[in-house]
Short mmCIF file of C-alpha atoms in Angstrom, two decimals:
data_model
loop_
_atom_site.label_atom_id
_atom_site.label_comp_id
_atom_site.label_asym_id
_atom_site.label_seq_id
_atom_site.Cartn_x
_atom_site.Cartn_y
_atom_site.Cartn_z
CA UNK A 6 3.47 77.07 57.42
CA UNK A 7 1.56 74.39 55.16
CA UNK A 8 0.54 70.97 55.81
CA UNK A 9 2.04 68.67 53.21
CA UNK A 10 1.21 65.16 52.78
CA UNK A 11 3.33 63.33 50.16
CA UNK A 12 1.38 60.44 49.08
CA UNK A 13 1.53 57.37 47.95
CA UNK A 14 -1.92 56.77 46.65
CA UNK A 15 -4.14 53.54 46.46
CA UNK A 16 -4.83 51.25 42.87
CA UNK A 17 -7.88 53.11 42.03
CA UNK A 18 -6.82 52.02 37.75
CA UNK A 19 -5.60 48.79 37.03
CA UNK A 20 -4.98 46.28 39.56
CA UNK A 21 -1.23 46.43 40.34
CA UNK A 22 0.37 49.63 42.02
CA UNK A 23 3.41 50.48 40.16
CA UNK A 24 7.23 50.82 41.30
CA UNK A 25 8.00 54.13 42.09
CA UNK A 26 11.41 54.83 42.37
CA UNK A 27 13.20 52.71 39.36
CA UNK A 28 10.20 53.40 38.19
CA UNK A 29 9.25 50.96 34.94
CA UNK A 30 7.55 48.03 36.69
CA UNK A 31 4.94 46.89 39.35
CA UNK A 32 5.77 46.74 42.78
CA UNK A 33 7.74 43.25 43.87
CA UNK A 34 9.26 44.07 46.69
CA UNK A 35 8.44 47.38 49.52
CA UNK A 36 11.47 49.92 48.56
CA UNK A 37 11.56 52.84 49.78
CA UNK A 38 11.32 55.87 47.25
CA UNK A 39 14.33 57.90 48.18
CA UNK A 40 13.69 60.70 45.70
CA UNK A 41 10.19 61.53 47.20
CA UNK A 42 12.01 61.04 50.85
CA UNK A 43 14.74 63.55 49.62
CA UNK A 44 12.40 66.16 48.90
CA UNK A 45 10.15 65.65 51.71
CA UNK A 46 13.30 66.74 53.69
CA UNK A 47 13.54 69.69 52.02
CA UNK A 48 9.89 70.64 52.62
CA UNK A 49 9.96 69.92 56.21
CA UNK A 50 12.43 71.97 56.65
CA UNK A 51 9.70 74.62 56.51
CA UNK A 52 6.47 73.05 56.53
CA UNK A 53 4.69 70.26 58.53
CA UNK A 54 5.34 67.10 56.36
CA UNK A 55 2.69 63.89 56.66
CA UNK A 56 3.68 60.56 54.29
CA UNK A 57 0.56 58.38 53.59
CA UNK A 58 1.54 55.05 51.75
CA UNK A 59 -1.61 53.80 50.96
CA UNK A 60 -0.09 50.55 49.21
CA UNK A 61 2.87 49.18 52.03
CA UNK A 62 -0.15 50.01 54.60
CA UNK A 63 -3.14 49.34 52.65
CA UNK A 64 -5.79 51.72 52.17
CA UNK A 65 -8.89 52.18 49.71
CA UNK A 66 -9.81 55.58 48.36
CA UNK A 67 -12.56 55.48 50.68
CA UNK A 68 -10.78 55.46 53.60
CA UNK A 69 -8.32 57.67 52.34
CA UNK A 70 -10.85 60.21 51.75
CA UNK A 71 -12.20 59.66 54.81
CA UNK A 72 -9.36 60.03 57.11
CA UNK A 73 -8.31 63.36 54.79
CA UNK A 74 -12.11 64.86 55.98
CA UNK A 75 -10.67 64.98 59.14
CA UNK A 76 -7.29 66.66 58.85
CA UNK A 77 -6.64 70.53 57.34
CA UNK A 78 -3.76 69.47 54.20
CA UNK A 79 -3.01 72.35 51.91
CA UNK A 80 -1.33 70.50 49.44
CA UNK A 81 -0.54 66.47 48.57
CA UNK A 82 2.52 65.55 46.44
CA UNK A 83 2.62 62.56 44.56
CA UNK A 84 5.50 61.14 42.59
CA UNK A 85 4.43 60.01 39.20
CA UNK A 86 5.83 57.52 37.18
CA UNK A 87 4.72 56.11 33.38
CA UNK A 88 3.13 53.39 34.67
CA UNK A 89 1.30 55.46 37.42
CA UNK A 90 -0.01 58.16 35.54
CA UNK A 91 -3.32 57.00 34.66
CA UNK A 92 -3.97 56.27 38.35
CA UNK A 93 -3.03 59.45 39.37
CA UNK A 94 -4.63 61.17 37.45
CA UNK A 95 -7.78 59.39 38.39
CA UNK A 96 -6.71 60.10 42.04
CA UNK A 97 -6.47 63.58 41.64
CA UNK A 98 -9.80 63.74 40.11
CA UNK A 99 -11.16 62.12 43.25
CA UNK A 100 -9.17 64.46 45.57
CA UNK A 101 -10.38 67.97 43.70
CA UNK A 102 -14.18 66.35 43.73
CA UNK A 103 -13.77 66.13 47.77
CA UNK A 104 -11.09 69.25 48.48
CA UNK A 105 -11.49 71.79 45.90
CA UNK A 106 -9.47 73.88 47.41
CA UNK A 107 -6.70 71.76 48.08
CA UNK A 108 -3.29 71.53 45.85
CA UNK A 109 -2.40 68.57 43.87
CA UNK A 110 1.81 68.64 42.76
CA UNK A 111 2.19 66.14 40.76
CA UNK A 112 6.30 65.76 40.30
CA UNK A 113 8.43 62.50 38.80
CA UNK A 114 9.22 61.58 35.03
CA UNK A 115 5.69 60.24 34.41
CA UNK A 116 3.97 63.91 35.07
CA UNK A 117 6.96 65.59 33.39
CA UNK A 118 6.59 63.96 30.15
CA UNK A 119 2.34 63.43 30.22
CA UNK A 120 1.80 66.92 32.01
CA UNK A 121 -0.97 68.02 29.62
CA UNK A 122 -2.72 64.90 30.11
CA UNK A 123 -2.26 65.22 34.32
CA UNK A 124 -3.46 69.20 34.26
CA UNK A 125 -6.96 68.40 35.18
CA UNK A 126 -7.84 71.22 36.99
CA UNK A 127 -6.27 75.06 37.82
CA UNK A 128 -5.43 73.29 41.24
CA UNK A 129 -2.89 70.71 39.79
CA UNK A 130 0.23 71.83 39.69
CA UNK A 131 3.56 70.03 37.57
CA UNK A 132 6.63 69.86 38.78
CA UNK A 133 9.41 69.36 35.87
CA UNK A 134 13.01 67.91 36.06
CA UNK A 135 14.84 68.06 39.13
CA UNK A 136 12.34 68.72 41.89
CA UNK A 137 13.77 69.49 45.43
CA UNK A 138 14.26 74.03 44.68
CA UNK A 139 11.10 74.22 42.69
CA UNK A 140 9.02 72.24 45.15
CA UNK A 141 10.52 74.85 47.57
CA UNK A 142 9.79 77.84 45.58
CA UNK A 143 6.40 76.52 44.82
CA UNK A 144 4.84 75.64 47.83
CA UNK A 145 6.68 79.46 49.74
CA UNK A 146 4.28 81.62 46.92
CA UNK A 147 1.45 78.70 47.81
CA UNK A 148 1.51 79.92 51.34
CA UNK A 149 1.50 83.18 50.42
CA UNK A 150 -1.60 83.09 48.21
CA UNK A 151 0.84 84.60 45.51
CA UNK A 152 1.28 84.28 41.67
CA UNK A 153 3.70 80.99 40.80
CA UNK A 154 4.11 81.85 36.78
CA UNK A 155 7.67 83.20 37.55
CA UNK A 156 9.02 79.89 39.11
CA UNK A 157 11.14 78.13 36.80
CA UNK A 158 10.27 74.32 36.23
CA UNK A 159 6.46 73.87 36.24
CA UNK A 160 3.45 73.70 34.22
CA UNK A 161 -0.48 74.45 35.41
CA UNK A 162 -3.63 75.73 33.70
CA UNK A 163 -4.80 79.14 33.82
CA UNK A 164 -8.36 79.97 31.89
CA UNK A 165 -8.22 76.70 30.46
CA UNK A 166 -4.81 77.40 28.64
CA UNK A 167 -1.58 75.26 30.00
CA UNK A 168 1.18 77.49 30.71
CA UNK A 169 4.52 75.91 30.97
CA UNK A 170 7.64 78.14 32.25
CA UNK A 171 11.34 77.73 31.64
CA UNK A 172 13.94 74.86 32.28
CA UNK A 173 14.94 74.91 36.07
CA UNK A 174 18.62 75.07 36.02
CA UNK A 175 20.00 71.35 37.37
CA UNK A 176 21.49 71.82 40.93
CA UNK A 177 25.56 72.36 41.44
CA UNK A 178 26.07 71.54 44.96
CA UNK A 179 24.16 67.91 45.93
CA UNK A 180 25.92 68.39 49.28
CA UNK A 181 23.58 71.07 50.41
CA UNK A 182 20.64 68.77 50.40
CA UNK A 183 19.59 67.17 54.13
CA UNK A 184 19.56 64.05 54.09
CA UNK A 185 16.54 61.95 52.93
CA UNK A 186 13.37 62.21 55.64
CA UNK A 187 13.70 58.46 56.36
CA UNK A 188 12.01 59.29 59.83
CA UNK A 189 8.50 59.60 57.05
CA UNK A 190 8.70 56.02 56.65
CA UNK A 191 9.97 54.46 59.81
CA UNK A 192 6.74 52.16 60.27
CA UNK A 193 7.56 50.17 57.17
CA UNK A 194 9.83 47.43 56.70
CA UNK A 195 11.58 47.71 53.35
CA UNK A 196 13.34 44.49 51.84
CA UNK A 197 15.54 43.80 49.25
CA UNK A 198 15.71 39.76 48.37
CA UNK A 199 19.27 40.91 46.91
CA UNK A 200 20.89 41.73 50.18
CA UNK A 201 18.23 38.90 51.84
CA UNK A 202 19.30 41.59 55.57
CA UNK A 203 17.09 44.01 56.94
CA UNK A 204 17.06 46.86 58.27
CA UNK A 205 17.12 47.74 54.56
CA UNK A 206 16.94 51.01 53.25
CA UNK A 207 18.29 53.14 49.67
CA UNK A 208 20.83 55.29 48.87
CA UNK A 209 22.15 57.79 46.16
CA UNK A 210 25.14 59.15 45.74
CA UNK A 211 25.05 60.69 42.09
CA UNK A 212 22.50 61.63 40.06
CA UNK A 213 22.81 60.98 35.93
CA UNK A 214 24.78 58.87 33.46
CA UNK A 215 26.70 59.77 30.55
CA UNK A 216 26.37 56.91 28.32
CA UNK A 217 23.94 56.71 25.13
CA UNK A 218 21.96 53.57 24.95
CA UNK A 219 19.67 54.23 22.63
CA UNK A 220 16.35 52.40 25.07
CA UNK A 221 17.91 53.44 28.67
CA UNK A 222 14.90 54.57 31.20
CA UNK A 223 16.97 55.36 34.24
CA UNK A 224 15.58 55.53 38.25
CA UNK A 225 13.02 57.39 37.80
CA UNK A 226 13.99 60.92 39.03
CA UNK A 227 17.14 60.68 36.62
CA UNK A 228 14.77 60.00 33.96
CA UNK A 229 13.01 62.85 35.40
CA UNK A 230 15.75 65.34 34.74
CA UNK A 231 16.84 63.76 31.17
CA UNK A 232 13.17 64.76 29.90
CA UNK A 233 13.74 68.03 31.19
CA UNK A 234 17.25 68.65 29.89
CA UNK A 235 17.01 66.64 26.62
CA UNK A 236 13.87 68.82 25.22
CA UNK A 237 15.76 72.03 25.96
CA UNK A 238 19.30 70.83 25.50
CA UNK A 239 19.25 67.72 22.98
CA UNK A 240 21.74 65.91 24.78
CA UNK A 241 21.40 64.18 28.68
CA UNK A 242 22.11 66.64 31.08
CA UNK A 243 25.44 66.46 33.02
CA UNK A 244 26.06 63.87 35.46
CA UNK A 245 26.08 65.19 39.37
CA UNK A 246 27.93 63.63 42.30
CA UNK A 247 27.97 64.07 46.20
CA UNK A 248 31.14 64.40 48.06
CA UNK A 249 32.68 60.52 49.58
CA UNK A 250 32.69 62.66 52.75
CA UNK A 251 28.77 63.40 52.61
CA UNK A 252 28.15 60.16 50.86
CA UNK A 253 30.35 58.38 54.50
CA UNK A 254 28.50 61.11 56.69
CA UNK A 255 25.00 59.40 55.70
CA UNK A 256 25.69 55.66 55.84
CA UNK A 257 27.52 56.23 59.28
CA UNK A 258 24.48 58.17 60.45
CA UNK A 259 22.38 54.81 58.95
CA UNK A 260 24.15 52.49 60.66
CA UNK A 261 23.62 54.22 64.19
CA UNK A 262 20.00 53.93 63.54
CA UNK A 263 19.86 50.17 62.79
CA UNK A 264 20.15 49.84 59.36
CA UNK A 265 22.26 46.88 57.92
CA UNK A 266 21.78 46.48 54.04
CA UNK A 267 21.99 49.65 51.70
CA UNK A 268 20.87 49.41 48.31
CA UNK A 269 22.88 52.22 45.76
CA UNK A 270 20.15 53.27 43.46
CA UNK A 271 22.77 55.30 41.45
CA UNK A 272 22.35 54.74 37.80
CA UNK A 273 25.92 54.36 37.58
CA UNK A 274 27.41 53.84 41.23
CA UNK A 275 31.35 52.99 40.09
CA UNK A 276 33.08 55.94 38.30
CA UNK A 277 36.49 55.75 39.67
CA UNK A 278 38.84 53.83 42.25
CA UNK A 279 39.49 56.88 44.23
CA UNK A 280 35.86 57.77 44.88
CA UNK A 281 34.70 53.98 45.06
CA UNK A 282 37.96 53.18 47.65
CA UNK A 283 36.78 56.25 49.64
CA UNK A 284 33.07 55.03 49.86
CA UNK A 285 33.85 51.28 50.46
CA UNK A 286 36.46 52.44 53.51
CA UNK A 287 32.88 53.85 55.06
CA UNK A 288 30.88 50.68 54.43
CA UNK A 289 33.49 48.25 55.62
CA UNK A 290 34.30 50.06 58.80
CA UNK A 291 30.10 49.97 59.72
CA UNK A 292 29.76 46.60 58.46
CA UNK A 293 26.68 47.11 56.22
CA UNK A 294 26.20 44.89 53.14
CA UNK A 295 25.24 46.70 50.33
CA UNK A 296 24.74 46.48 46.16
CA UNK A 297 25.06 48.88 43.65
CA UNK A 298 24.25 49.16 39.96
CA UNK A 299 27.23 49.80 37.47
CA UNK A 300 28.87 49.33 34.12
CA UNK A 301 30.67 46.06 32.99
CA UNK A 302 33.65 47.91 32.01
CA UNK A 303 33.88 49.96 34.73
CA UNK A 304 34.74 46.91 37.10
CA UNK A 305 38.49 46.90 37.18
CA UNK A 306 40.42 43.79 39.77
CA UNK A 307 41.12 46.67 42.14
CA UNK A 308 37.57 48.47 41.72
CA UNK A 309 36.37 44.38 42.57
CA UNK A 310 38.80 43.57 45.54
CA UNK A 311 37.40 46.89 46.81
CA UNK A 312 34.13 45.62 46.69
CA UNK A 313 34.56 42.22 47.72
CA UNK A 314 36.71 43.64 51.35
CA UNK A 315 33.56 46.05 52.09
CA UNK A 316 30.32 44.11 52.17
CA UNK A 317 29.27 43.85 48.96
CA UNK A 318 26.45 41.24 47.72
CA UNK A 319 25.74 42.02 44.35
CA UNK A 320 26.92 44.69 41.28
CA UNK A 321 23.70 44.55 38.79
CA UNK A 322 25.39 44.78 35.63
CA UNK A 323 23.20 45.83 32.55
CA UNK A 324 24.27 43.54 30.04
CA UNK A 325 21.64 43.14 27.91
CA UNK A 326 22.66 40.90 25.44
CA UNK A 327 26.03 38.96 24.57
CA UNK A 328 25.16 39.58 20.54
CA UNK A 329 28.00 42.31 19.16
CA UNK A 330 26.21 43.36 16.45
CA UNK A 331 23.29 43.95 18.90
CA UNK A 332 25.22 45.56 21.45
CA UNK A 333 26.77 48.11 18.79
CA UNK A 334 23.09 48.70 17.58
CA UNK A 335 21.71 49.64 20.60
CA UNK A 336 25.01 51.86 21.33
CA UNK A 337 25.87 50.44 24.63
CA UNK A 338 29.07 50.91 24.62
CA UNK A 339 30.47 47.71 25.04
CA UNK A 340 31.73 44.05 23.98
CA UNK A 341 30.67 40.59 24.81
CA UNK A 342 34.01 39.86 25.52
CA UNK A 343 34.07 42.31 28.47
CA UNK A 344 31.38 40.34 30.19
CA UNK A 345 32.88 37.90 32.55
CA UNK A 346 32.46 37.22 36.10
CA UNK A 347 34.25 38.85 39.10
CA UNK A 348 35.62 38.62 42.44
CA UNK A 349 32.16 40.02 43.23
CA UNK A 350 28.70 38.65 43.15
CA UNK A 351 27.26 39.97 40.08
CA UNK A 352 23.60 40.58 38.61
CA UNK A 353 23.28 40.50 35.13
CA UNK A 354 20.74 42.64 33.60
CA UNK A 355 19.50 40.35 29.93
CA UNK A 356 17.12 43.28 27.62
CA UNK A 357 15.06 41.15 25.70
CA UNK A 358 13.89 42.91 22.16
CA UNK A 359 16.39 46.21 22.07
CA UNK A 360 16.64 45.97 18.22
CA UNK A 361 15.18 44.73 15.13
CA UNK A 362 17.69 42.58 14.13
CA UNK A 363 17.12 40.70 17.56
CA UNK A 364 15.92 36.99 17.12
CA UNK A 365 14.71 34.23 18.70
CA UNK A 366 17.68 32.10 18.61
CA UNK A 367 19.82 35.25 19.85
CA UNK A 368 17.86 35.99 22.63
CA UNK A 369 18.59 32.06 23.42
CA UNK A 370 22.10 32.61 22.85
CA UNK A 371 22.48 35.38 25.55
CA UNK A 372 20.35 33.43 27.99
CA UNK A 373 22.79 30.69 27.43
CA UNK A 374 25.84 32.22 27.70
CA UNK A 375 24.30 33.78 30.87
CA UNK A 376 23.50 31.16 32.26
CA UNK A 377 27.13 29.59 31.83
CA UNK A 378 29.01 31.98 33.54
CA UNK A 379 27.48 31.17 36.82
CA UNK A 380 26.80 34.63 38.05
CA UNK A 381 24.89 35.28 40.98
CA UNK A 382 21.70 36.28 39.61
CA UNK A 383 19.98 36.57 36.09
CA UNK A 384 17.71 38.78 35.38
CA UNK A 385 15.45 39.28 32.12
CA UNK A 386 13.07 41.93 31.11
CA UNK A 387 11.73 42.79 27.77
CA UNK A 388 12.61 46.64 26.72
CA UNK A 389 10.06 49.45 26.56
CA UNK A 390 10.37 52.13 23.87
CA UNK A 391 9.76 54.74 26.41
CA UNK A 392 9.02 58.01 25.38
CA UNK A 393 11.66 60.50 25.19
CA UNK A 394 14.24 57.79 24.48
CA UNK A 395 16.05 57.67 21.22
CA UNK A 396 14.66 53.90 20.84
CA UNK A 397 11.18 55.62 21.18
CA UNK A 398 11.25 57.91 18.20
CA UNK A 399 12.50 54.73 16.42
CA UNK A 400 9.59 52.15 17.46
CA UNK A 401 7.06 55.31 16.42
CA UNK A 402 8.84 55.96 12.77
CA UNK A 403 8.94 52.14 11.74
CA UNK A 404 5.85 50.88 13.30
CA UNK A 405 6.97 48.66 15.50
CA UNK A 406 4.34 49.37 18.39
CA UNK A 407 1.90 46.78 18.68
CA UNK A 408 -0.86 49.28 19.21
CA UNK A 409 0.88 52.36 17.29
CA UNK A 410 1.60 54.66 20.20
CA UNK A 411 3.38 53.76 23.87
CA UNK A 412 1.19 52.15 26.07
CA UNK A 413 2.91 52.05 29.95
CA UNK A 414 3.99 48.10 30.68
CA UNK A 415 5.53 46.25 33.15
CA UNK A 416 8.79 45.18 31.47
CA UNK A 417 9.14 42.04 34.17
CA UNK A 418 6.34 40.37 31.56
CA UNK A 419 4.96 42.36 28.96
CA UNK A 420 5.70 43.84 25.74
CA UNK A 421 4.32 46.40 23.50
CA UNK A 422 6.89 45.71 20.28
CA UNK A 423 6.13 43.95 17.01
CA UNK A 424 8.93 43.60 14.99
CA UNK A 425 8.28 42.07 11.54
CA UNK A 426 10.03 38.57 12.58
CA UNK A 427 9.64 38.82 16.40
CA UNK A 428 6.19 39.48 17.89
CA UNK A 429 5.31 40.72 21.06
CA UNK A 430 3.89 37.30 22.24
CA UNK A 431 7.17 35.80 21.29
CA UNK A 432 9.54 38.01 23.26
CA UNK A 433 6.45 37.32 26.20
CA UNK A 434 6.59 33.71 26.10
CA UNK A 435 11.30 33.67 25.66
CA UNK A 436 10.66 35.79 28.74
CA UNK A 437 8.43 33.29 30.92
CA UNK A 438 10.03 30.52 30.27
CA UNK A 439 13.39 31.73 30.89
CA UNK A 440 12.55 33.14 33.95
CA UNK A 441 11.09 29.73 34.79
CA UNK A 442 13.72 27.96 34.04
CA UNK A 443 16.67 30.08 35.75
CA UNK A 444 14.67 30.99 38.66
CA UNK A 445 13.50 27.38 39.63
CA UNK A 446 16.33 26.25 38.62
CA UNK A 447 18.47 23.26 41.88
CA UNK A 448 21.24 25.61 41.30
CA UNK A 449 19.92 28.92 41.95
CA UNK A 450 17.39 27.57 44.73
CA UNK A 451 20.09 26.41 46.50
CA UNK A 452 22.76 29.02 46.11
CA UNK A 453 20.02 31.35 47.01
CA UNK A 454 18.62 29.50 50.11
CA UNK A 455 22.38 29.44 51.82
CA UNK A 456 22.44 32.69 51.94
CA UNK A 457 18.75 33.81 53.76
CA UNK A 458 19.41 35.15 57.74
CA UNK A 459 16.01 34.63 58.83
CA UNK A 460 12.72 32.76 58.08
CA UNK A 461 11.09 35.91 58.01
CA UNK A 462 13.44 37.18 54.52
CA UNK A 463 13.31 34.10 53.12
CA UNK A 464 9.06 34.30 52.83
CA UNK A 465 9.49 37.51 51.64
CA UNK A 466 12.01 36.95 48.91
CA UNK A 467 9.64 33.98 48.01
CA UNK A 468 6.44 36.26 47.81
CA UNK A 469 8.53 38.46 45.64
CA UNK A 470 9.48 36.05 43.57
CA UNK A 471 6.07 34.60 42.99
CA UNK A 472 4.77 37.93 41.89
CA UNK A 473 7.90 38.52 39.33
CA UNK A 474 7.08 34.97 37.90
CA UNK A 475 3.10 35.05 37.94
CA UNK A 476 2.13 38.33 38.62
#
């Protein structure tokens, strides 16, 4: 049996610790990274688990370092995200300088796609695509001091030379996973200024999407497995689901211990009225409030009185803009005309700088039409061309990257596009000032105030919007 910390490790590069688990900004707000909980349940299962979170319970590398002096871990597993990796790698430099002996696994989309540049030693260890069986696999030949070059899924360096093996084959039965190792994570209280209730935790109940938006950076262990898949495959891999019955199982099992807002991290949480009825039946009968992510057109009046009879405060819609030509561009699959507002609070998701033939004055058409229909949040981000997207390969070809290669942002203020009539300091400033101007907006301070349980939320939401706004 091996000691396993999973770790969340301190800002040793940079000055902001990044968002692990949707994975393409800085932290806002504490969430709870479900994928990284989800395997850590499958590792306990056979090992002694430890989860350090050196950011939600502050910690230097110093004291890190010094606490780890005093314990006997084999191996630490980090998740890695784009805007992570630099750090990480930085922090597994600092680990091997201390515990040469001692594992590093780095696993997450951000060490699948960079893995070359994370091998920094024969004691790192990648972890590609979908992580729970090869983490498994992985750490059983670990313990046995035993060759790992058969396991499907990884990369490492031997004499120097990175070896990468084969695709591991995506999982068929979700069901057979335990449930997330919340238990790891108990001592922190996660909040989501969405729901504005805690106990708040995250759930998933599918893993995927089939839809081809051309810029689309999923959560970040569905982005994860599209690497994987897409470099073997060339097309996204297939889209997974969990049973309603497992998916009810959980949240009853959450609302015995306490917890009262749920937060769907599925990248597409609405796929059909039976499975969405069957789900909602669970979450009205516990009483949790919850939000989800989903398609505009997948909102149908009975898919919406469902949601408004079982507790639901928001459906973040990616919208992205309300320009046709745009939308078609950008292949999302979609009209403006099928953007209206529901019988349900709704989020919409505005993509600042998706395509070239984007402007100024369209950009301030979508915020205004936005902003008409009332809805109960905006939100606005500038796209990334991240790599492996299709919109990627585009920004590389016609040299519309300010500094000619991807450079990891945070897409709640920064850009790293130059298109011939829109600059990068353009799309910046249409983003800050629309932000402003929504988010301290009578209107939305009010509606927005109303709806805030306890003093104790309502400074929290306020933090977290301070640090979207300002940094």
């Amino acid at each position: 049996m091996l000691n396993i910390t999973f770790l969340v490790p301190p800002v040793v590069v940079g000055t902001h610790p990044a968002e692990r688990s949707s994975g393409c900004t800085h932290v806002v707000y504490p969430t709870p990274n479900i994928y990284e909980l989800q395997v850590a349940a499958c590792v306990e299962q056979s090992h002694r688990v430890t989860y350090i979170d050196c950011i939600n319970h502050p910690q230097t590398i110093e004291q890190f370092l010094t606490h780890e002096r005093t314990v006997d871990t084999d191996v630490y597993l980090m998740w890695t995200v784009n805007l992570s990796v630099e750090n990480d790698i930085e922090i597994t430099r600092q680990l091997h300088a201390v515990f040469p002996s001692r594992k590093v696994v780095l696993l997450g989309p951000g060490a699948g796609y960079f893995y070359k540049r994370c091998l920094v030693d024969e004691e790192t260890i990648i972890v590609h695509g979908e992580p729970e069986i090869t983490v498994m696999e992985l750490l059983s030949k670990i313990e046995l001091h035993d060759d790992w070059g058969a396991i499907d899924g990884i990369s490492y360096l031997t004499k120097g030379e990175v070896r990468r093996t084969k695709m591991r084959v995506l999982m068929k039965d979700l069901d057979a996973l335990p449930f997330p190792a919340r238990h790891l994570v108990s001592n922190t209280i996660y909040r989501n200024p969405k729901l504005k209730i805690t106990p708040y935790t995250t759930m998933v109940t599918s893993r995927n999407c089939p839809f081809r938006c051309i810029y689309c950076v999923p959560s970040s262990l569905t982005f994860a497995r599209e690497i994987e898949y897409k470099e073997y495959n060339h097309r996204k891999p297939p889209i997974s689901f969990r049973s309603p019955e497992k998916v009810g199982e959980e949240i009853r099992l959450l609302h015995q211990q306490g917890i009262r807002a749920i937060g769907f991290m599925d990248d597409n949480f609405i796929w059909n009225e039976q499975r969405t009825a069957a789900i909602c039946n669970v979450l009205r009968e516990t009483g949790i409030v919850w939000g989800c992510q989903a398609r505009v057109d997948a909102i149908t009046e009975p898919i919406a009185e469902l949601l408004g009879q079982s507790g639901c405060m928001y459906v973040d819609l990616g919208v992205e803009s309300f320009n046709d030509e745009i939308l078609e561009y950008i292949h999302k699959g979609i009209t403006s005309a099928q953007i209206q507002k529901y019988k349900v609070p709704v989020k919409l998701n505005i993509l600042i700088g998706t395509s070239p033939i984007e402007t100024k004055e369209t950009i301030r058409d979508t915020i205004r039409k936005a902003k008409k229909l009332k809805v109960d949040q905006l939100m606005i981000n500038i796209v990334s061309p991240f790599p492996g997207t299709q919109f990627y390969q585009m920004a590389l070809d016609n040299g519309w990257l300010k500094d000619g290669e991807y450079v990891p942002t945070d897409v709640q203020r920064e850009s790293i596009l130059n298109y011939p009539h829109l600059s990068y300091k353009e799309m910046e400033h249409l983003l800050f000032v629309s932000n402003l101007s929504y988010f301290l907006s009578p209107r939305f301070v009010w509606k927005q105030m109303r709806k805030f349980r306890s003093w104790s939320d309502f400074t929290h939401a306020f933090r977290s919007l301070k640090i979207k706004l300002f940094g």
